[in-house]
């Protein structure tokens, strides 16, 4: 085995969107950086998550939108072209070819090493390359672990043996499954049930909780459940999946609600950190689980090591991984210059948004867009608050958007400080309302000031005025 050595200021393990952003920030800050990647440059979001899942959903969303407007509905005389939808999905993943991402890396003056990287002591990474050789990388300043996460497969009897779909297979499938069994009623389970049912599959969804999307406002889960049932999805709540097996070409799932058969089974019950094979034990850390990090994404007690994105388990969303990458990159550059990194709130070197107010969207029909605390979370935190709700369909912009528009806006207001703790929108097209809510929550804009942020008429944004009016009484 041939071994070579190279040195850089910063080594980044994992070239997904988080790793790319860490490398970009430190290079722009005057340091050198190398990305180590064993799969596709661009990572989960580009090829198996955000981009393919949203393109699978978009065609159905457009058709539903047209059918909800009198006049336009008359023009919808056919069904969705499934082959064209899958082809469009493929185009957004560049047919699982990362050449364009590699080109960006090169143009950004970031080095790229293909292979499986493992820590091998302080500031040292050994990369096993495809040709059987090893490359030893040493970091002058920092190593950033951006290896992300993978789908967790629960210990259900027989499940691991039936080659279940994970979100990767669900977003990259080349054909519509005739019958799809979905285990899990969170973001992925609800989105993929929506997508594949609309594309012609017969979907059965199993959720152990009594409500879909249990971490969001109850109105969100209730609305998505009703929508899935209207679409034809067979939804089972409060159900325990007991075993899974294959009989011939069929998947047989036994649950507390009975026995069900399908062609594929999708597991969508959460994520597990990709930390078990990256050599953490060589630097005195546990070789599995999420990395513990401080607000600058630095691993306590190991000042040269950073855990950024999904790998720290704080908020497993692409935009939050990129946010953390920007903060960690800035901290690495500052420390390399000998500067003191301030870890107080609002410092340019710390990640606080993923604890204060994380925006998220569930791209079902209706969409669910939420940021900040739910009412239940405000209760648990003991914060004085009031919940304000208003039907979005009552504003003129919503009536223009779609005939018979239904939806709900929910604001959680801190009654002591008179600022928003959280906002949730449920309805068609509400994803585009979310950033205004994020600014209001993160910026802690007083209700008295929000009153002077006048929404345009007639747009769905008029819901802001109605929420404030309701709060004021």
Short mmCIF file of C-alpha atoms in Angstrom, two decimals:
data_model
loop_
_atom_site.label_atom_id
_atom_site.label_comp_id
_atom_site.label_asym_id
_atom_site.label_seq_id
_atom_site.Cartn_x
_atom_site.Cartn_y
_atom_site.Cartn_z
CA UNK A 1 0.00 0.00 0.00
CA UNK A 2 1.40 3.37 -1.05
CA UNK A 3 1.08 6.26 1.40
CA UNK A 4 1.43 9.94 0.59
CA UNK A 5 1.10 13.02 2.79
CA UNK A 6 -0.40 16.49 2.29
CA UNK A 7 -1.02 19.42 4.63
CA UNK A 8 -3.77 22.06 4.66
CA UNK A 9 -4.97 24.65 7.12
CA UNK A 10 -8.38 22.99 7.36
CA UNK A 11 -9.55 19.45 6.60
CA UNK A 12 -13.28 18.98 6.03
CA UNK A 13 -14.64 15.44 6.33
CA UNK A 14 -17.72 15.29 4.11
CA UNK A 15 -18.44 17.31 0.97
CA UNK A 16 -22.17 17.76 1.35
CA UNK A 17 -23.69 21.22 1.45
CA UNK A 18 -22.43 21.77 5.01
CA UNK A 19 -18.86 20.71 4.26
CA UNK A 20 -18.80 22.74 1.05
CA UNK A 21 -19.81 25.86 2.96
CA UNK A 22 -17.24 25.37 5.71
CA UNK A 23 -14.51 24.99 3.10
CA UNK A 24 -15.75 28.00 1.13
CA UNK A 25 -15.81 30.28 4.18
CA UNK A 26 -12.32 29.37 5.39
CA UNK A 27 -10.81 29.72 1.91
CA UNK A 28 -12.42 33.14 1.51
CA UNK A 29 -10.88 33.94 4.89
CA UNK A 30 -7.41 33.25 3.53
CA UNK A 31 -6.88 29.65 4.65
CA UNK A 32 -6.36 26.51 2.59
CA UNK A 33 -8.90 23.69 2.74
CA UNK A 34 -9.45 20.17 1.48
CA UNK A 35 -12.75 18.29 1.21
CA UNK A 36 -12.73 14.52 1.78
CA UNK A 37 -15.68 12.68 0.24
CA UNK A 38 -16.40 8.99 -0.40
CA UNK A 39 -19.67 9.51 -2.29
CA UNK A 40 -21.05 12.39 -4.38
CA UNK A 41 -19.87 15.95 -3.85
CA UNK A 42 -22.98 17.89 -2.87
CA UNK A 43 -24.25 15.28 -0.46
CA UNK A 44 -27.68 14.22 0.68
CA UNK A 45 -29.60 17.38 -0.17
CA UNK A 46 -28.50 17.51 -3.80
CA UNK A 47 -29.10 13.87 -4.66
CA UNK A 48 -31.39 12.14 -2.15
CA UNK A 49 -33.25 14.72 -0.07
CA UNK A 50 -34.31 18.33 -0.63
CA UNK A 51 -33.96 18.66 -4.38
CA UNK A 52 -35.36 15.32 -5.62
CA UNK A 53 -38.13 15.20 -3.03
CA UNK A 54 -39.39 18.70 -3.81
CA UNK A 55 -39.32 18.11 -7.57
CA UNK A 56 -41.30 14.89 -7.09
CA UNK A 57 -43.92 16.92 -5.21
CA UNK A 58 -43.97 20.02 -7.39
CA UNK A 59 -45.92 18.67 -10.37
CA UNK A 60 -48.77 17.48 -8.18
CA UNK A 61 -48.76 20.81 -6.36
CA UNK A 62 -49.06 22.76 -9.61
CA UNK A 63 -51.92 20.58 -10.84
CA UNK A 64 -53.76 20.93 -7.53
CA UNK A 65 -53.26 24.69 -7.72
CA UNK A 66 -54.72 24.90 -11.21
CA UNK A 67 -57.67 22.70 -10.28
CA UNK A 68 -58.42 25.03 -7.35
CA UNK A 69 -59.06 28.04 -9.62
CA UNK A 70 -62.26 28.25 -11.66
CA UNK A 71 -61.45 28.77 -15.30
CA UNK A 72 -57.96 27.36 -14.99
CA UNK A 73 -59.43 24.07 -13.78
CA UNK A 74 -61.16 23.63 -17.14
CA UNK A 75 -57.76 23.54 -18.83
CA UNK A 76 -56.61 20.54 -16.78
CA UNK A 77 -57.88 17.76 -18.98
CA UNK A 78 -55.30 15.07 -18.31
CA UNK A 79 -53.22 13.49 -15.61
CA UNK A 80 -49.63 14.11 -14.61
CA UNK A 81 -46.99 12.66 -16.92
CA UNK A 82 -45.20 10.42 -14.45
CA UNK A 83 -42.24 9.65 -16.72
CA UNK A 84 -41.70 13.36 -17.34
CA UNK A 85 -41.93 14.07 -13.60
CA UNK A 86 -39.29 11.44 -12.84
CA UNK A 87 -37.11 12.78 -15.66
CA UNK A 88 -37.39 16.31 -14.25
CA UNK A 89 -36.42 14.92 -10.84
CA UNK A 90 -33.39 13.30 -12.45
CA UNK A 91 -32.36 16.59 -14.05
CA UNK A 92 -32.31 18.30 -10.67
CA UNK A 93 -29.94 15.63 -9.35
CA UNK A 94 -27.81 15.92 -12.51
CA UNK A 95 -28.58 12.22 -12.93
CA UNK A 96 -26.56 11.58 -9.78
CA UNK A 97 -23.41 12.96 -11.42
CA UNK A 98 -21.44 15.44 -9.31
CA UNK A 99 -19.29 16.93 -12.11
CA UNK A 100 -20.83 20.40 -11.75
CA UNK A 101 -20.28 20.37 -7.99
CA UNK A 102 -16.67 19.28 -8.46
CA UNK A 103 -16.22 22.13 -10.93
CA UNK A 104 -17.48 24.59 -8.29
CA UNK A 105 -15.05 23.16 -5.73
CA UNK A 106 -12.13 23.60 -8.10
CA UNK A 107 -13.14 27.15 -9.07
CA UNK A 108 -13.40 27.99 -5.36
CA UNK A 109 -9.76 26.96 -4.82
CA UNK A 110 -10.76 24.10 -2.55
CA UNK A 111 -8.87 20.81 -2.82
CA UNK A 112 -10.86 17.58 -3.15
CA UNK A 113 -9.80 14.09 -2.11
CA UNK A 114 -11.99 11.11 -3.00
CA UNK A 115 -12.09 8.32 -0.48
CA UNK A 116 -13.09 7.28 3.03
CA UNK A 117 -11.54 9.56 5.62
CA UNK A 118 -10.82 8.66 9.24
CA UNK A 119 -9.31 10.63 12.07
CA UNK A 120 -5.95 9.22 13.15
CA UNK A 121 -4.95 11.34 16.12
CA UNK A 122 -4.74 15.09 16.56
CA UNK A 123 -5.24 17.08 13.34
CA UNK A 124 -4.52 13.98 11.25
CA UNK A 125 -6.82 12.23 8.76
CA UNK A 126 -6.07 9.06 6.80
CA UNK A 127 -7.98 8.65 3.54
CA UNK A 128 -8.45 5.19 2.01
CA UNK A 129 -8.64 5.87 -1.73
CA UNK A 130 -10.38 3.81 -4.39
CA UNK A 131 -7.08 2.64 -5.91
CA UNK A 132 -6.03 1.02 -2.65
CA UNK A 133 -3.57 3.71 -1.64
CA UNK A 134 -3.68 5.80 1.51
CA UNK A 135 -3.31 9.55 1.76
CA UNK A 136 -2.40 11.14 5.08
CA UNK A 137 -3.73 14.65 5.57
CA UNK A 138 -2.58 16.93 8.36
CA UNK A 139 -4.36 20.12 9.42
CA UNK A 140 -2.51 23.17 10.61
CA UNK A 141 -5.61 24.74 12.15
CA UNK A 142 -8.74 22.58 12.27
CA UNK A 143 -10.64 19.48 11.20
CA UNK A 144 -14.36 19.93 10.57
CA UNK A 145 -16.49 16.79 10.73
CA UNK A 146 -19.39 17.27 8.31
CA UNK A 147 -20.23 13.63 7.67
CA UNK A 148 -23.97 14.16 8.16
CA UNK A 149 -26.48 11.50 9.05
CA UNK A 150 -28.21 8.45 7.61
CA UNK A 151 -31.68 6.98 7.90
CA UNK A 152 -32.23 5.13 11.17
CA UNK A 153 -33.73 1.65 10.84
CA UNK A 154 -35.61 0.68 14.02
CA UNK A 155 -35.15 -2.79 15.54
CA UNK A 156 -38.40 -4.17 14.13
CA UNK A 157 -38.28 -7.93 13.64
CA UNK A 158 -37.21 -8.69 10.06
CA UNK A 159 -37.17 -5.08 8.85
CA UNK A 160 -33.44 -4.85 8.14
CA UNK A 161 -33.60 -8.11 6.16
CA UNK A 162 -36.18 -7.00 3.58
CA UNK A 163 -33.99 -4.29 1.98
CA UNK A 164 -36.32 -1.49 3.03
CA UNK A 165 -36.43 1.82 1.27
CA UNK A 166 -34.84 4.71 3.12
CA UNK A 167 -35.39 8.31 2.00
CA UNK A 168 -32.60 7.71 -0.55
CA UNK A 169 -34.57 5.04 -2.38
CA UNK A 170 -37.83 6.95 -1.97
CA UNK A 171 -36.45 10.01 -3.73
CA UNK A 172 -34.47 8.20 -6.43
CA UNK A 173 -36.81 5.35 -7.45
CA UNK A 174 -37.05 4.89 -11.21
CA UNK A 175 -40.58 3.49 -11.14
CA UNK A 176 -43.71 4.16 -9.13
CA UNK A 177 -44.25 1.34 -6.62
CA UNK A 178 -47.65 -0.29 -7.00
CA UNK A 179 -48.12 -0.43 -3.22
CA UNK A 180 -45.91 1.47 -0.81
CA UNK A 181 -45.91 0.90 2.96
CA UNK A 182 -44.54 3.90 4.89
CA UNK A 183 -43.33 3.63 8.48
CA UNK A 184 -43.22 7.05 10.09
CA UNK A 185 -45.46 10.12 10.02
CA UNK A 186 -42.91 12.92 10.24
CA UNK A 187 -41.67 15.23 7.50
CA UNK A 188 -40.31 12.51 5.22
CA UNK A 189 -43.16 10.06 5.74
CA UNK A 190 -45.81 12.69 5.00
CA UNK A 191 -44.01 14.18 2.00
CA UNK A 192 -43.19 10.85 0.37
CA UNK A 193 -46.71 9.53 1.01
CA UNK A 194 -48.05 12.64 -0.73
CA UNK A 195 -45.63 12.36 -3.65
CA UNK A 196 -46.00 8.67 -4.47
CA UNK A 197 -49.77 8.52 -3.92
CA UNK A 198 -50.18 11.43 -6.35
CA UNK A 199 -47.93 9.66 -8.87
CA UNK A 200 -50.06 6.52 -8.82
CA UNK A 201 -48.92 4.38 -5.91
CA UNK A 202 -51.30 2.97 -3.31
CA UNK A 203 -49.75 4.19 -0.06
CA UNK A 204 -50.36 2.95 3.48
CA UNK A 205 -48.86 5.07 6.27
CA UNK A 206 -48.14 3.82 9.81
CA UNK A 207 -47.47 6.28 12.63
CA UNK A 208 -46.81 5.18 16.23
CA UNK A 209 -47.94 8.58 17.53
CA UNK A 210 -51.60 9.54 17.65
CA UNK A 211 -50.92 12.46 15.31
CA UNK A 212 -48.86 13.11 12.21
CA UNK A 213 -46.07 15.71 12.50
CA UNK A 214 -46.23 15.48 16.32
CA UNK A 215 -43.56 18.12 16.94
CA UNK A 216 -45.57 20.82 15.18
CA UNK A 217 -48.82 22.50 16.17
CA UNK A 218 -51.68 19.95 16.35
CA UNK A 219 -53.57 21.80 13.60
CA UNK A 220 -50.72 21.03 11.21
CA UNK A 221 -50.83 17.28 11.73
CA UNK A 222 -54.61 17.23 11.58
CA UNK A 223 -54.69 19.13 8.28
CA UNK A 224 -52.04 16.93 6.67
CA UNK A 225 -53.82 13.78 7.87
CA UNK A 226 -57.08 14.96 6.30
CA UNK A 227 -55.29 15.81 3.08
CA UNK A 228 -53.57 12.43 2.86
CA UNK A 229 -56.83 10.61 3.44
CA UNK A 230 -58.55 12.71 0.75
CA UNK A 231 -55.70 11.83 -1.60
CA UNK A 232 -56.33 8.14 -0.93
CA UNK A 233 -53.55 7.31 1.52
CA UNK A 234 -54.53 4.68 4.10
CA UNK A 235 -53.40 6.37 7.34
CA UNK A 236 -53.01 4.40 10.58
CA UNK A 237 -52.25 6.37 13.75
CA UNK A 238 -51.18 5.03 17.15
CA UNK A 239 -49.95 1.85 15.51
CA UNK A 240 -46.98 -0.33 16.44
CA UNK A 241 -45.18 -2.10 13.60
CA UNK A 242 -44.30 -5.53 14.96
CA UNK A 243 -42.56 -7.37 12.13
CA UNK A 244 -41.77 -7.21 8.42
CA UNK A 245 -40.97 -10.04 6.02
CA UNK A 246 -40.88 -10.78 2.31
CA UNK A 247 -42.99 -13.44 0.66
CA UNK A 248 -41.93 -13.70 -2.92
CA UNK A 249 -42.06 -10.19 -4.32
CA UNK A 250 -44.31 -8.88 -1.56
CA UNK A 251 -43.48 -7.10 1.66
CA UNK A 252 -45.68 -8.31 4.51
CA UNK A 253 -45.97 -5.93 7.46
CA UNK A 254 -47.57 -7.06 10.72
CA UNK A 255 -48.77 -4.36 13.05
CA UNK A 256 -51.13 -3.73 15.94
CA UNK A 257 -53.66 -2.70 13.27
CA UNK A 258 -53.33 -5.97 11.37
CA UNK A 259 -51.35 -7.38 8.45
CA UNK A 260 -50.62 -5.33 5.32
CA UNK A 261 -48.95 -6.15 2.03
CA UNK A 262 -47.00 -3.96 -0.34
CA UNK A 263 -44.31 -3.92 -2.98
CA UNK A 264 -41.89 -1.73 -1.03
CA UNK A 265 -41.60 -0.47 2.54
CA UNK A 266 -40.16 2.96 3.34
CA UNK A 267 -38.57 3.57 6.75
CA UNK A 268 -38.89 7.23 7.76
CA UNK A 269 -38.50 7.30 11.53
CA UNK A 270 -35.49 9.56 12.01
CA UNK A 271 -31.76 9.82 11.47
CA UNK A 272 -28.52 8.48 12.96
CA UNK A 273 -25.19 10.33 12.98
CA UNK A 274 -22.45 9.18 10.59
CA UNK A 275 -19.79 9.07 13.30
CA UNK A 276 -19.22 5.35 13.85
CA UNK A 277 -16.46 4.83 11.28
CA UNK A 278 -14.52 8.09 11.29
CA UNK A 279 -11.90 7.38 13.97
CA UNK A 280 -13.29 9.43 16.84
CA UNK A 281 -11.80 6.93 19.28
CA UNK A 282 -8.30 8.01 18.15
CA UNK A 283 -8.88 11.45 19.67
CA UNK A 284 -10.55 10.25 22.86
CA UNK A 285 -14.18 10.52 21.77
CA UNK A 286 -16.98 7.95 21.63
CA UNK A 287 -17.04 6.35 18.15
CA UNK A 288 -20.78 6.77 17.59
CA UNK A 289 -23.67 9.11 18.29
CA UNK A 290 -23.92 12.83 17.74
CA UNK A 291 -20.94 15.07 18.39
CA UNK A 292 -21.25 17.41 21.35
CA UNK A 293 -20.32 20.95 20.30
CA UNK A 294 -20.38 24.46 21.75
CA UNK A 295 -22.06 27.47 20.15
CA UNK A 296 -19.16 27.91 17.69
CA UNK A 297 -19.55 24.23 16.69
CA UNK A 298 -16.23 23.38 18.37
CA UNK A 299 -15.96 20.06 20.24
CA UNK A 300 -15.36 20.87 23.93
CA UNK A 301 -11.91 19.75 25.09
CA UNK A 302 -10.72 19.29 21.49
CA UNK A 303 -10.23 22.85 20.27
CA UNK A 304 -9.07 21.90 16.76
CA UNK A 305 -12.13 19.72 16.07
CA UNK A 306 -15.55 20.94 14.89
CA UNK A 307 -18.82 19.06 14.35
CA UNK A 308 -21.03 20.87 11.85
CA UNK A 309 -24.47 20.10 10.44
CA UNK A 310 -26.46 16.90 10.94
CA UNK A 311 -23.53 15.26 12.69
CA UNK A 312 -24.17 17.26 15.88
CA UNK A 313 -27.91 16.49 15.89
CA UNK A 314 -28.97 20.04 16.75
CA UNK A 315 -31.14 20.76 13.71
CA UNK A 316 -31.08 18.31 10.80
CA UNK A 317 -32.11 20.62 8.01
CA UNK A 318 -30.02 21.67 5.01
CA UNK A 319 -30.42 25.39 5.59
CA UNK A 320 -29.41 25.01 9.22
CA UNK A 321 -26.35 22.96 8.24
CA UNK A 322 -25.30 25.73 5.88
CA UNK A 323 -25.91 28.30 8.61
CA UNK A 324 -23.79 26.35 11.06
CA UNK A 325 -21.10 26.04 8.37
CA UNK A 326 -20.95 29.80 7.95
CA UNK A 327 -20.63 30.31 11.71
CA UNK A 328 -18.05 27.55 12.20
CA UNK A 329 -16.03 28.72 9.21
CA UNK A 330 -15.92 32.26 10.58
CA UNK A 331 -14.82 30.97 13.99
CA UNK A 332 -12.06 28.83 12.46
CA UNK A 333 -10.71 31.80 10.49
CA UNK A 334 -10.85 34.11 13.51
CA UNK A 335 -9.01 31.64 15.74
CA UNK A 336 -6.39 31.04 13.04
CA UNK A 337 -5.73 34.79 13.13
CA UNK A 338 -5.33 34.69 16.88
CA UNK A 339 -8.60 36.48 17.57
CA UNK A 340 -10.77 35.75 20.59
CA UNK A 341 -14.07 34.19 19.55
CA UNK A 342 -17.00 35.68 21.45
CA UNK A 343 -19.59 33.01 22.32
CA UNK A 344 -22.29 35.42 23.48
CA UNK A 345 -25.65 35.84 21.76
CA UNK A 346 -25.58 37.44 18.29
CA UNK A 347 -21.83 36.96 17.92
CA UNK A 348 -20.85 36.45 14.25
CA UNK A 349 -19.02 33.29 15.28
CA UNK A 350 -21.77 31.34 17.05
CA UNK A 351 -24.81 29.35 15.98
CA UNK A 352 -27.85 30.46 17.93
CA UNK A 353 -30.58 30.34 15.28
CA UNK A 354 -30.81 26.55 15.50
CA UNK A 355 -31.76 26.91 19.16
CA UNK A 356 -33.83 30.09 19.01
CA UNK A 357 -35.94 29.88 15.88
CA UNK A 358 -35.47 27.24 13.22
CA UNK A 359 -37.66 27.68 10.14
CA UNK A 360 -38.99 24.53 8.48
CA UNK A 361 -41.45 23.63 5.75
CA UNK A 362 -43.35 20.40 5.15
CA UNK A 363 -44.11 20.34 1.42
CA UNK A 364 -47.35 18.44 1.65
CA UNK A 365 -50.74 19.72 0.46
CA UNK A 366 -51.42 21.79 2.50
CA UNK A 367 -47.94 23.05 3.19
CA UNK A 368 -46.87 23.54 6.80
CA UNK A 369 -44.44 26.38 7.46
CA UNK A 370 -43.26 26.94 11.02
CA UNK A 371 -40.62 28.84 12.96
CA UNK A 372 -39.89 29.18 16.66
CA UNK A 373 -41.87 27.68 19.51
CA UNK A 374 -45.16 25.86 19.40
CA UNK A 375 -47.72 26.53 22.12
CA UNK A 376 -46.75 23.25 23.79
CA UNK A 377 -43.08 24.24 23.83
CA UNK A 378 -43.91 27.64 25.33
CA UNK A 379 -45.95 25.83 28.00
CA UNK A 380 -43.06 23.48 28.74
CA UNK A 381 -40.65 26.41 29.02
CA UNK A 382 -42.96 28.17 31.45
CA UNK A 383 -43.17 31.29 29.32
CA UNK A 384 -46.16 33.64 29.67
CA UNK A 385 -47.87 33.45 26.33
CA UNK A 386 -51.07 33.66 24.37
CA UNK A 387 -52.00 31.68 21.26
CA UNK A 388 -53.67 33.58 18.41
CA UNK A 389 -55.29 31.73 15.50
CA UNK A 390 -56.90 33.02 12.33
CA UNK A 391 -58.31 31.20 9.27
CA UNK A 392 -56.11 32.10 6.31
CA UNK A 393 -58.99 31.49 3.90
CA UNK A 394 -60.73 34.58 5.31
CA UNK A 395 -58.20 37.00 3.83
CA UNK A 396 -58.79 38.31 0.31
CA UNK A 397 -55.43 37.19 -1.03
CA UNK A 398 -56.16 33.59 -0.12
CA UNK A 399 -59.53 33.72 -1.89
CA UNK A 400 -57.72 34.96 -5.01
CA UNK A 401 -55.06 32.28 -4.64
CA UNK A 402 -57.55 29.38 -4.71
CA UNK A 403 -61.29 28.84 -4.66
CA UNK A 404 -62.36 27.53 -1.27
CA UNK A 405 -58.91 28.12 0.22
CA UNK A 406 -58.61 26.68 3.72
CA UNK A 407 -55.76 27.11 6.14
CA UNK A 408 -54.74 28.28 9.56
CA UNK A 409 -52.26 30.79 10.95
CA UNK A 410 -51.11 30.34 14.54
CA UNK A 411 -49.00 32.84 16.47
CA UNK A 412 -47.54 32.23 19.92
CA UNK A 413 -47.02 35.61 21.60
CA UNK A 414 -44.90 36.30 24.67
CA UNK A 415 -47.38 38.38 26.67
CA UNK A 416 -44.70 39.78 28.96
CA UNK A 417 -42.31 41.08 26.30
CA UNK A 418 -44.97 41.39 23.56
CA UNK A 419 -42.87 39.62 20.91
CA UNK A 420 -43.53 36.52 18.84
CA UNK A 421 -42.23 33.22 20.18
CA UNK A 422 -43.36 31.19 17.19
CA UNK A 423 -45.53 31.23 14.09
CA UNK A 424 -47.09 28.38 12.10
CA UNK A 425 -48.88 28.63 8.76
CA UNK A 426 -50.91 25.75 7.34
CA UNK A 427 -52.26 26.13 3.81
CA UNK A 428 -51.49 26.33 0.11
CA UNK A 429 -48.36 28.30 -0.80
CA UNK A 430 -47.56 29.31 2.78
CA UNK A 431 -43.86 28.39 2.48
CA UNK A 432 -43.27 31.82 0.97
CA UNK A 433 -44.72 33.49 4.09
CA UNK A 434 -42.19 31.88 6.37
CA UNK A 435 -39.21 34.19 6.09
CA UNK A 436 -41.22 37.19 7.26
CA UNK A 437 -42.17 35.19 10.34
CA UNK A 438 -38.55 34.11 10.84
CA UNK A 439 -37.39 37.73 10.80
CA UNK A 440 -40.10 38.72 13.28
CA UNK A 441 -39.27 35.86 15.66
CA UNK A 442 -35.46 36.00 15.42
CA UNK A 443 -35.41 39.78 15.52
CA UNK A 444 -37.82 39.83 18.46
CA UNK A 445 -39.73 42.59 16.71
CA UNK A 446 -42.22 44.12 19.16
CA UNK A 447 -45.88 43.65 18.30
CA UNK A 448 -46.20 47.46 18.41
CA UNK A 449 -43.67 47.72 15.56
CA UNK A 450 -45.15 44.84 13.56
CA UNK A 451 -48.42 46.79 13.48
CA UNK A 452 -46.67 49.27 11.16
CA UNK A 453 -45.40 46.56 8.78
CA UNK A 454 -48.35 46.88 6.41
CA UNK A 455 -49.03 43.84 4.18
CA UNK A 456 -49.87 44.31 0.50
CA UNK A 457 -53.48 43.85 -0.59
CA UNK A 458 -54.69 41.44 -1.86
CA UNK A 459 -52.01 38.94 -0.87
CA UNK A 460 -52.01 36.07 1.58
CA UNK A 461 -49.60 38.17 3.66
CA UNK A 462 -52.66 40.07 4.86
CA UNK A 463 -52.90 37.27 7.41
CA UNK A 464 -50.30 39.21 9.43
CA UNK A 465 -52.74 42.10 9.87
CA UNK A 466 -55.53 39.72 10.93
CA UNK A 467 -53.31 38.00 13.49
CA UNK A 468 -52.31 41.35 15.01
CA UNK A 469 -55.89 42.58 15.06
CA UNK A 470 -56.97 39.40 16.81
CA UNK A 471 -54.20 39.75 19.37
CA UNK A 472 -55.11 43.36 20.07
CA UNK A 473 -58.77 42.38 20.41
#
